[in-house]
Structures are given as structure tokens and as C-alpha cells.
PDB file of C-alpha atoms in Angstrom:
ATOM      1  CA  UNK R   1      17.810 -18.832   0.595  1.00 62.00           C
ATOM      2  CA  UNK R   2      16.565 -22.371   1.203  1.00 73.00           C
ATOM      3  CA  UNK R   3      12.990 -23.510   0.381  1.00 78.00           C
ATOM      4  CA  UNK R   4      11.463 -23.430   3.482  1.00 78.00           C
ATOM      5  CA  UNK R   5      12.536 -19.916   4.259  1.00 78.00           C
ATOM      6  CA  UNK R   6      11.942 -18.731   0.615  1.00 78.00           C
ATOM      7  CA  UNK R   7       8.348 -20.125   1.198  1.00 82.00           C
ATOM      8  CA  UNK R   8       7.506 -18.896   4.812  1.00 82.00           C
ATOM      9  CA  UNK R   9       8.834 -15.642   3.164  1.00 83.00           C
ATOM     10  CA  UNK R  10       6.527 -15.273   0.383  1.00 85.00           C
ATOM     11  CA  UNK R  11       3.329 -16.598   2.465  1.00 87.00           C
ATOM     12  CA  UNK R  12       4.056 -13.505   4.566  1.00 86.00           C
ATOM     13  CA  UNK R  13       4.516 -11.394   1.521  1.00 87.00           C
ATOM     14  CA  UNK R  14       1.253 -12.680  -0.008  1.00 88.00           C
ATOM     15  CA  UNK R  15      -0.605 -12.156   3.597  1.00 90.00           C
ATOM     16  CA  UNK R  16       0.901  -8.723   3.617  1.00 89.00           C
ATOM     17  CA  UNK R  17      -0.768  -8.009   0.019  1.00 89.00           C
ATOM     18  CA  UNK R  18      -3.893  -9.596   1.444  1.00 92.00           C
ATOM     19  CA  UNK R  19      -3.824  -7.351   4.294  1.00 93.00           C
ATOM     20  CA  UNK R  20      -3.417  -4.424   2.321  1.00 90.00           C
ATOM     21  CA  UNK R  21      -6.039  -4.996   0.124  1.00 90.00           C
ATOM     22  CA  UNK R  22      -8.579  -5.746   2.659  1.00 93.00           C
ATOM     23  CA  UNK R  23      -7.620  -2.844   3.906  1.00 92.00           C
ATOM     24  CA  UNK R  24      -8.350  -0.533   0.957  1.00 90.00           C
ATOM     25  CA  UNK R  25     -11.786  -1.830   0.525  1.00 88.00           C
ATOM     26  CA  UNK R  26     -12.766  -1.243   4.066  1.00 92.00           C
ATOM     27  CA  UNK R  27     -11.535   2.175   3.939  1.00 90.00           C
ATOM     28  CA  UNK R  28     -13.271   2.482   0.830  1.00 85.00           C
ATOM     29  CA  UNK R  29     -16.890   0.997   1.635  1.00 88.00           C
ATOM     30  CA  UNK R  30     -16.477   3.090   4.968  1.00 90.00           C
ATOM     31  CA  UNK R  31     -17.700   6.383   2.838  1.00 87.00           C
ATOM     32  CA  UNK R  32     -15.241   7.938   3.684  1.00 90.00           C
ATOM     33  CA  UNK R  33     -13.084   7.819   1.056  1.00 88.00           C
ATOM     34  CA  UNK R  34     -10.707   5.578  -0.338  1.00 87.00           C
ATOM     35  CA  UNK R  35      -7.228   5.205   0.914  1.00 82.00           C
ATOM     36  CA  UNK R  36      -4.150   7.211   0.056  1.00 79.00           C
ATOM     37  CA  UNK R  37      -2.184   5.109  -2.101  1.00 82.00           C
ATOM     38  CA  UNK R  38      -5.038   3.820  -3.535  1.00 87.00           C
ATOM     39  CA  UNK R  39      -6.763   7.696  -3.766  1.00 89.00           C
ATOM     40  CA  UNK R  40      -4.816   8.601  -7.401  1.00 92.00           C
ATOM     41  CA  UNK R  41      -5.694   5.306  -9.045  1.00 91.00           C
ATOM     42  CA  UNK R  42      -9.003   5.551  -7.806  1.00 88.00           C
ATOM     43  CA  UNK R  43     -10.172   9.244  -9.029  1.00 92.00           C
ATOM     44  CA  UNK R  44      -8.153   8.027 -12.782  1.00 92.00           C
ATOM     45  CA  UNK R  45     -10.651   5.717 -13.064  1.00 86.00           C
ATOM     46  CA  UNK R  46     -13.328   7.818 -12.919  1.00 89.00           C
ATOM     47  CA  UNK R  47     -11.513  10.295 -15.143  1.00 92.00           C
ATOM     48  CA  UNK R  48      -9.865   7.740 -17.534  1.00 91.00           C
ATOM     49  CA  UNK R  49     -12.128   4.656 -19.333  1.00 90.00           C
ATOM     50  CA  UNK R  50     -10.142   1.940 -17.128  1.00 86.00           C
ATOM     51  CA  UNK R  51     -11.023  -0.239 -13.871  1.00 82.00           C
ATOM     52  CA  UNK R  52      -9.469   0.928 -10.640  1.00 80.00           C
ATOM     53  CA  UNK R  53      -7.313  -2.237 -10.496  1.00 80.00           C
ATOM     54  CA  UNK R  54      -5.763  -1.289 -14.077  1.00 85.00           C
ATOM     55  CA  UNK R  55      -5.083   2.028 -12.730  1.00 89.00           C
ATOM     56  CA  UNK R  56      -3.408   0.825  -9.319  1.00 89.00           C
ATOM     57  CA  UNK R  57      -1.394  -1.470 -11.821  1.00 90.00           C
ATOM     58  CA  UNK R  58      -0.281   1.564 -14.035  1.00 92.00           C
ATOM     59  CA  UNK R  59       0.977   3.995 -11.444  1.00 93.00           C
ATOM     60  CA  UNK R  60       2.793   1.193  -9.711  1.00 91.00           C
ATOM     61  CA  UNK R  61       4.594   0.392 -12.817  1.00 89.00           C
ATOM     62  CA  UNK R  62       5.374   3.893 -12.760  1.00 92.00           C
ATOM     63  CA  UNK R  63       6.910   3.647  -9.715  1.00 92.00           C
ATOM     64  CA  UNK R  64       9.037   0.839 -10.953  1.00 89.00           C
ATOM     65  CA  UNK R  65      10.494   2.784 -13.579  1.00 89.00           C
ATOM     66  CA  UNK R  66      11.120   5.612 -11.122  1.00 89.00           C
ATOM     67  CA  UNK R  67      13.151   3.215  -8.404  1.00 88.00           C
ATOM     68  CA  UNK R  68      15.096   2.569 -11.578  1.00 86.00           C
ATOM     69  CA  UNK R  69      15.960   5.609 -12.386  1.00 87.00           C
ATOM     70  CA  UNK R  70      17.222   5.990  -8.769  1.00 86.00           C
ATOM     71  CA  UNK R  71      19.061   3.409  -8.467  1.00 83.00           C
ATOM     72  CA  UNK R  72      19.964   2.857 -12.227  1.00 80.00           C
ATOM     73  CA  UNK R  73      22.911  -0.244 -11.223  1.00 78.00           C
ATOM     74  CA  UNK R  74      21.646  -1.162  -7.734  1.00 75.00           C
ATOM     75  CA  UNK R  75      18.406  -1.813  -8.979  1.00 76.00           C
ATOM     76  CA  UNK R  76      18.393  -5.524  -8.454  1.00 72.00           C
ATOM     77  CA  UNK R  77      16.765  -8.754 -10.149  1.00 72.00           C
ATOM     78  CA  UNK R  78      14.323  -8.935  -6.825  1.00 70.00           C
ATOM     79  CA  UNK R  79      13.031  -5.669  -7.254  1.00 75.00           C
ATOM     80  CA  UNK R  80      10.929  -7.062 -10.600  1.00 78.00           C
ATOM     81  CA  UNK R  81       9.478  -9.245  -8.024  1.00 80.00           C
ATOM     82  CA  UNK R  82       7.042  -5.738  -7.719  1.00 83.00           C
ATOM     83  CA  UNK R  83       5.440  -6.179 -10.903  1.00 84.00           C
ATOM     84  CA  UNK R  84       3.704  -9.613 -10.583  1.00 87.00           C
ATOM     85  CA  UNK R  85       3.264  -8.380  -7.022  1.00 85.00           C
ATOM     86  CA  UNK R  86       1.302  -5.367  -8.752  1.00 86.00           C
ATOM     87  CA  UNK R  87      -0.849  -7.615 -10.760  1.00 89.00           C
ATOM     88  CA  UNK R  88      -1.874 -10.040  -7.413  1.00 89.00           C
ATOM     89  CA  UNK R  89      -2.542  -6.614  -5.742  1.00 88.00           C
ATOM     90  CA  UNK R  90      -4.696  -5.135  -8.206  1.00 88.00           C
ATOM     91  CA  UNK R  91      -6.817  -8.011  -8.112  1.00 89.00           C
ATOM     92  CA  UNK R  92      -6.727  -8.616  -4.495  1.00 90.00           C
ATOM     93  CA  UNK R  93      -8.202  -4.882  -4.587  1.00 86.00           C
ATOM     94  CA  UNK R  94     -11.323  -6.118  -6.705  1.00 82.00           C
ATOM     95  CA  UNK R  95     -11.815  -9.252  -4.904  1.00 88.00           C
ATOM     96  CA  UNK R  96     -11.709  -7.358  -1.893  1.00 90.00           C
ATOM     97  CA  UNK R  97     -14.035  -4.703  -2.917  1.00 84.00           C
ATOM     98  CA  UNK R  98     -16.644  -7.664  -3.556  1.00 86.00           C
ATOM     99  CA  UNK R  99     -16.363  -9.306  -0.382  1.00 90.00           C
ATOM    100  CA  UNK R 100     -16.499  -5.939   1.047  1.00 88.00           C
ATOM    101  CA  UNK R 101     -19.661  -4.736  -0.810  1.00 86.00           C
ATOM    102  CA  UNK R 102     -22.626  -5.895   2.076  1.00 89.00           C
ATOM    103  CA  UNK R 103     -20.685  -3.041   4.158  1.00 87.00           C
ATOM    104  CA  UNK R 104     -22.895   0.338   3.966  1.00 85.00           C
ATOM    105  CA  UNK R 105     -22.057   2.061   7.193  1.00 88.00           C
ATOM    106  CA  UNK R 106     -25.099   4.675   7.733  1.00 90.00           C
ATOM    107  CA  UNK R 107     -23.752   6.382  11.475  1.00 92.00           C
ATOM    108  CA  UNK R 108     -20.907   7.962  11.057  1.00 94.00           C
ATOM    109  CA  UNK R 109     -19.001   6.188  14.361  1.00 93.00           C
ATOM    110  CA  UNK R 110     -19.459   3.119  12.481  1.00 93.00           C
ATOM    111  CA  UNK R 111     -17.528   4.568   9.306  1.00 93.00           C
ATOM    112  CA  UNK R 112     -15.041   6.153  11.593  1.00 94.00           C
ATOM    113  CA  UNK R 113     -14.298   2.894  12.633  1.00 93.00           C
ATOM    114  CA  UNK R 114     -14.390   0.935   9.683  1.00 93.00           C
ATOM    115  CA  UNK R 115     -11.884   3.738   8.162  1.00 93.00           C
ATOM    116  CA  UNK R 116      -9.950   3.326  11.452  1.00 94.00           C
ATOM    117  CA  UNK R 117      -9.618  -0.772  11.195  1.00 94.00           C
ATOM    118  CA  UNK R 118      -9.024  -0.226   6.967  1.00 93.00           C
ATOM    119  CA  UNK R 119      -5.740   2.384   7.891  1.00 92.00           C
ATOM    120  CA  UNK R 120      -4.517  -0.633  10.267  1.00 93.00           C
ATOM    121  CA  UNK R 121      -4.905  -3.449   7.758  1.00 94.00           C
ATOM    122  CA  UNK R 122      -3.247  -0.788   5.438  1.00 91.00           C
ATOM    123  CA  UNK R 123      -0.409  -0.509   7.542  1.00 90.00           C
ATOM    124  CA  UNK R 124      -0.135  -4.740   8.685  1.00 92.00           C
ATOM    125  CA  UNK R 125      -0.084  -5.394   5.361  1.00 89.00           C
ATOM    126  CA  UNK R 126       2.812  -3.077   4.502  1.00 84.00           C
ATOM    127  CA  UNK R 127       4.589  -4.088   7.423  1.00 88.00           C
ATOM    128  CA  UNK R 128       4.730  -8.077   6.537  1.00 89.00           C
ATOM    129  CA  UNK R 129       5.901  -7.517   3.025  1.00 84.00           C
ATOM    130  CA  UNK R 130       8.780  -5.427   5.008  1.00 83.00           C
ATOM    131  CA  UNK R 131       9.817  -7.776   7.051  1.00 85.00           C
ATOM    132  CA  UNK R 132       8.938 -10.451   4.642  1.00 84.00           C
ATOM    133  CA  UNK R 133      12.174  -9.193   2.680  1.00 80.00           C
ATOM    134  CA  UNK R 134      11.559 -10.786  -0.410  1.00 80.00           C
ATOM    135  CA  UNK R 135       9.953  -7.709  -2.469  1.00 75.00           C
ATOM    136  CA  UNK R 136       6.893  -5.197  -1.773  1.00 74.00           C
ATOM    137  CA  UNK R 137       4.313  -3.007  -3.132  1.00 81.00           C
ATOM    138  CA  UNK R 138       5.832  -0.390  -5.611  1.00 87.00           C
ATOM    139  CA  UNK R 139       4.133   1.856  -3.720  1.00 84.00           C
ATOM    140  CA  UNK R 140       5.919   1.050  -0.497  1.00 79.00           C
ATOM    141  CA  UNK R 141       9.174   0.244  -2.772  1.00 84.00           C
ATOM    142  CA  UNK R 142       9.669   3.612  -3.839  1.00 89.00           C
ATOM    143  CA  UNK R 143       9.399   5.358   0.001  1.00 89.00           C
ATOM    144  CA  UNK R 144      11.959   2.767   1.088  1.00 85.00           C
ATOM    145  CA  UNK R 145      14.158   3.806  -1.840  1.00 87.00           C
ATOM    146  CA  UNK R 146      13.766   7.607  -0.578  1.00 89.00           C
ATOM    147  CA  UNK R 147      14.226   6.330   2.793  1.00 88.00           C
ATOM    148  CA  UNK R 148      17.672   5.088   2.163  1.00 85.00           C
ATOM    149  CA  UNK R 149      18.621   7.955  -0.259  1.00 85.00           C
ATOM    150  CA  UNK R 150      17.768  10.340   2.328  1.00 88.00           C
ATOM    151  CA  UNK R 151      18.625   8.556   4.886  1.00 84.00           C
ATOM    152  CA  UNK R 152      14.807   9.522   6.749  1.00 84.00           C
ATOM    153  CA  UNK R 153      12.820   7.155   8.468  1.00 82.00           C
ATOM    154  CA  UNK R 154      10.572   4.567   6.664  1.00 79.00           C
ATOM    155  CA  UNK R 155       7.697   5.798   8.355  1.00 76.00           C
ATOM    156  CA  UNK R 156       8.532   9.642   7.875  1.00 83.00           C
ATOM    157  CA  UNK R 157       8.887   9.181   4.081  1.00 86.00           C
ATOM    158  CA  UNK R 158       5.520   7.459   4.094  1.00 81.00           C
ATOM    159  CA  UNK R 159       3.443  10.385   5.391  1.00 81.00           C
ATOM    160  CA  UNK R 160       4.916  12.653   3.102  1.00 86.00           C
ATOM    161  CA  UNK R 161       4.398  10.482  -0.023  1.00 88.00           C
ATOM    162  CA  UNK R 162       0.890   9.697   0.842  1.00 82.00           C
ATOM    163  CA  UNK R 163       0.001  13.143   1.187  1.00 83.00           C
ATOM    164  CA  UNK R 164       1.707  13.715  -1.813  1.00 89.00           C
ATOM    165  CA  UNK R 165      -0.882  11.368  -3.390  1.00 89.00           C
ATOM    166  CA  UNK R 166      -4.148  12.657  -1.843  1.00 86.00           C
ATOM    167  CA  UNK R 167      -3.168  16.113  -2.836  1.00 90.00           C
ATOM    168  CA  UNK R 168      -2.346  14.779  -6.904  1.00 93.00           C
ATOM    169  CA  UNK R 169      -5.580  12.972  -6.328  1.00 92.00           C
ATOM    170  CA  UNK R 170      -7.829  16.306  -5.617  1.00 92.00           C
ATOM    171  CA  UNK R 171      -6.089  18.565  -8.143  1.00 94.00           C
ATOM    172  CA  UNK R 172      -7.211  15.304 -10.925  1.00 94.00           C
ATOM    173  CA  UNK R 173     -10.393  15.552  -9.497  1.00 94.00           C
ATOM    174  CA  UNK R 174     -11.472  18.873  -9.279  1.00 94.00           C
ATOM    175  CA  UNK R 175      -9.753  19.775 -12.620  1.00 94.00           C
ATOM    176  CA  UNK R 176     -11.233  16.705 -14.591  1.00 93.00           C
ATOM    177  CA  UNK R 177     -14.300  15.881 -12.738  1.00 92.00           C
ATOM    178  CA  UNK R 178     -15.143  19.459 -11.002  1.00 92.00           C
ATOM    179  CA  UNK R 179     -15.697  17.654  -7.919  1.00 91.00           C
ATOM    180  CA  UNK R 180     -14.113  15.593  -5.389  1.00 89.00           C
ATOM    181  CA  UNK R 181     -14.670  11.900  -5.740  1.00 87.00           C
ATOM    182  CA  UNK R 182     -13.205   9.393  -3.523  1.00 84.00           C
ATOM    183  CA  UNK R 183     -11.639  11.750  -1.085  1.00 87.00           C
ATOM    184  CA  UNK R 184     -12.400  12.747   1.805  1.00 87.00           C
ATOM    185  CA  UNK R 185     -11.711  12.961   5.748  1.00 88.00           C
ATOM    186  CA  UNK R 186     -10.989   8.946   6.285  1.00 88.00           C
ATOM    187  CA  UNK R 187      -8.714   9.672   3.260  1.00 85.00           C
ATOM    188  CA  UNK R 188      -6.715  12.340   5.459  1.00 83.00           C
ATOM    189  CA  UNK R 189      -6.594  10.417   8.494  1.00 87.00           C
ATOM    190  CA  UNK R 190      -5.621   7.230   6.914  1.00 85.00           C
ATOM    191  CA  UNK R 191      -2.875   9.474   5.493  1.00 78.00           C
ATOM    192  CA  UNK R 192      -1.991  10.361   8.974  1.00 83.00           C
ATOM    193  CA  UNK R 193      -1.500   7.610  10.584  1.00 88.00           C
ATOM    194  CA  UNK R 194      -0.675   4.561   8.273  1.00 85.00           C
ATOM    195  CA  UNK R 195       3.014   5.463   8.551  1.00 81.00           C
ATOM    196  CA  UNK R 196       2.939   5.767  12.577  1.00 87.00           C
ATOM    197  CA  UNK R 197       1.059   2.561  12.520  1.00 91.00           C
ATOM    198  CA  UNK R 198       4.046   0.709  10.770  1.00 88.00           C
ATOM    199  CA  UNK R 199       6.490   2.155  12.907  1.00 86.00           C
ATOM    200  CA  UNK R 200       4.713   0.610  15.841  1.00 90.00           C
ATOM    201  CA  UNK R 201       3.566  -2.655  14.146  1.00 89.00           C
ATOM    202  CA  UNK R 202       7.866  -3.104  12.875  1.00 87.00           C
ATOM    203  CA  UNK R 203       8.580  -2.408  16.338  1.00 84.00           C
ATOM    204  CA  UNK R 204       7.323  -5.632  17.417  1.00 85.00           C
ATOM    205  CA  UNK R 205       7.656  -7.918  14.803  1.00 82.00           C
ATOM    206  CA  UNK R 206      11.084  -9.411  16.118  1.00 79.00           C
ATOM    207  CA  UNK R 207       9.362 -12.388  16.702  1.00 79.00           C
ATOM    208  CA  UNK R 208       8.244 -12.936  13.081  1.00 82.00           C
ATOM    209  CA  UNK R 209      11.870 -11.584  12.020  1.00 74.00           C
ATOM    210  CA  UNK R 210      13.619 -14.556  13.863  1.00 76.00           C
ATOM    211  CA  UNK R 211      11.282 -17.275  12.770  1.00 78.00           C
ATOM    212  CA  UNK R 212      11.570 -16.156   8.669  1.00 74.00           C
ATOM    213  CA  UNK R 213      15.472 -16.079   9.369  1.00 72.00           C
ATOM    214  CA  UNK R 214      15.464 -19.962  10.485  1.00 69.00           C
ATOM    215  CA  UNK R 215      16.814 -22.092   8.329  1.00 57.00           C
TER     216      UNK R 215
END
């Protein structure tokens, strides 16, 4: 890969991560709830004495070691790209979350949409570190492993994980904190439609695709 491309690559990587983080602190200063990747991490921290951003660090690591495990010799030198990725992303999240903080939504149109606009930022931002193709999220690694294994589509995958998450995220939470914290209807509905949101955002990133391929 020569330099140019490498570095119009990783700009849209980093603008992906951006993206994604931005989006996780507007869906979580909408009231609604936080988002559904971020929903497990999120109710640990309350349960466990660390920061949300060292708990979105430690169950992405975890889902290094399980693409790992999956792909044991095909797991290549690019995929440890995730890690550092991991770190800028739990940061991002806290930066984010400051920038965020004047947002206090009191009608509840105005949190639907500020849930609505966090699930697309969500979903932009996971779509530029696709077609980026230089490394993404752990989160995001792990459905595309699935994907591939199972030979589903990208978007598919992603519903089911995320709802795999929110429901991990209320069992924590009502068995360790008796209540549910962090979860709620924007949670579900960012759950819903993230993954059809990348579909379409994919769909018309050809453009984007071209210009990263250039030499």
C-alpha cells in the first residue's frame, strides 16, 4: 500500500472511530439509554469499580482473543491494528461524552431524535472503518468474522450480536444492580436499526471506495 493511500485510509478509519463515538454519547445524553455495543461496558461500570472507557477497552480485547480463536492461522498481523484502535475509541467515548454533556433533552421528540441521529453516527462510523479496510472496532471485527464464517450478511450478523449485548447487559443489571441502568427503548431501537443503516450507508459509498483505491 503506498503512503498516500495508507494515509487517506487511516483518516477514514480515524473519522469512522470519531463518528462512532459521537455517536454513543448522543445516544447516551438522549436519556434514552446508551447504545448497544456500548450497553455491556456501560452497566460493568456501574457494577465493577472501573470507568466506562476501561470497560469498552476490556470487552473489546475480549473480542480480540475470540476472532483468534476463530481464525487461529488466518488471524493476521492487521487485525492487532484493533487494539490501539480500542484504546483511541475508548477515549474518543469520554471526550465525546464531555462535549456532549450541555445536551439534556427534556421532551421526549427531542430525545427520540437525538437517539435517532446517535444510531446514524453509530452506523457512519462503522461503515468508514469498513470501507476504510485497514482494521475496525473489535466490536464490528468479530460480526465480520461471523459474517464470513457463516457466510450471513454483515448487516444481519450485526442485529443479532447487538441484541445479544443489550440482553447480557439487562441480565448484569438486574442481577447486580436490581435495576436497569443505561437501557432502555433508544437502546432497542438503536439495536434495530444500526445494522440496516450500514447496509444502506455501504450501498453508496462506491464513491469513497474508488478514491481510497487510487494510487
Amino acid at each position: 500500500m503506498k503512503k498516500k493511500e495508507a494515509l487517506r485510509r487511516y483518516s477514514v478509519c480515524g473519522l469512522g472511530i470519531l463518528a462512532s463515538s459521537a455517536g454513543i454519547a448522543l445516544l447516551t445524553k438522549s436519556g434514552l439509554g446508551t447504545s448497544q455495543i456500548s450497553s455491556l461496558p456501560y452497566v460493568a461500570s456501574f457494577v465493577f469499580p472501573v470507568s466506562f472507557g476501561a470497560a469498552t477497552f476490556a470487552m473489546n480485547a475480549f473480542f480480540v482473543l475470540v476472532q483468534l480463536a476463530l481464525l487461529r492461522r488466518a488471524f493476521g498481523k492487521c487485525e492487532l491494528l484493533q487494539i490501539p484502535l480500542t484504546f483511541l475509541f475508548s477515549v474518543s467515548i469520554d471526550l465525546m461524552m464531555f462535549f456532549c454533556a450541555p445536551l439534556a433533552p427534556t421532551l421526549y421528540a427531542l430525545k427520540i431524535a437525538l437517539c435517532l441521529a446517535g444510531s446514524a453516527f453509530v452506523a457512519l462510523g462503522i461503515s468508514l472503518q469498513i470501507v476504510s479496510a485497514v482494521a475496525i472496532l473489535p466490536g464490528d471485527g468479530i460480526v465480520r468474522v461471523i459474517s464470513r464464517k457463516t457466510n450471513r450478511n454483515f448487516g444481519t450478523i450485526k442485529t443479532v450480536f447487538d441484541l445479544t449485548l443489550v440482553a447480557l447487559a439487562i441480565v448484569l443489571s438486574l442481577v447486580a444492580l436490581h435495576k436497569l441502568v443505561g437501557i432502555r427503548e433508544g437502546t432497542i431501537i438503536a439495536a434495530l436499526i444500526v445494522g440496516t443503516i450500514v447496509r444502506f450507508i455501504l450501498a453508496r459509498l462506491e464513491r469513497l471506495h474508488r478514491w481510497l483505491s487510487e494510487g
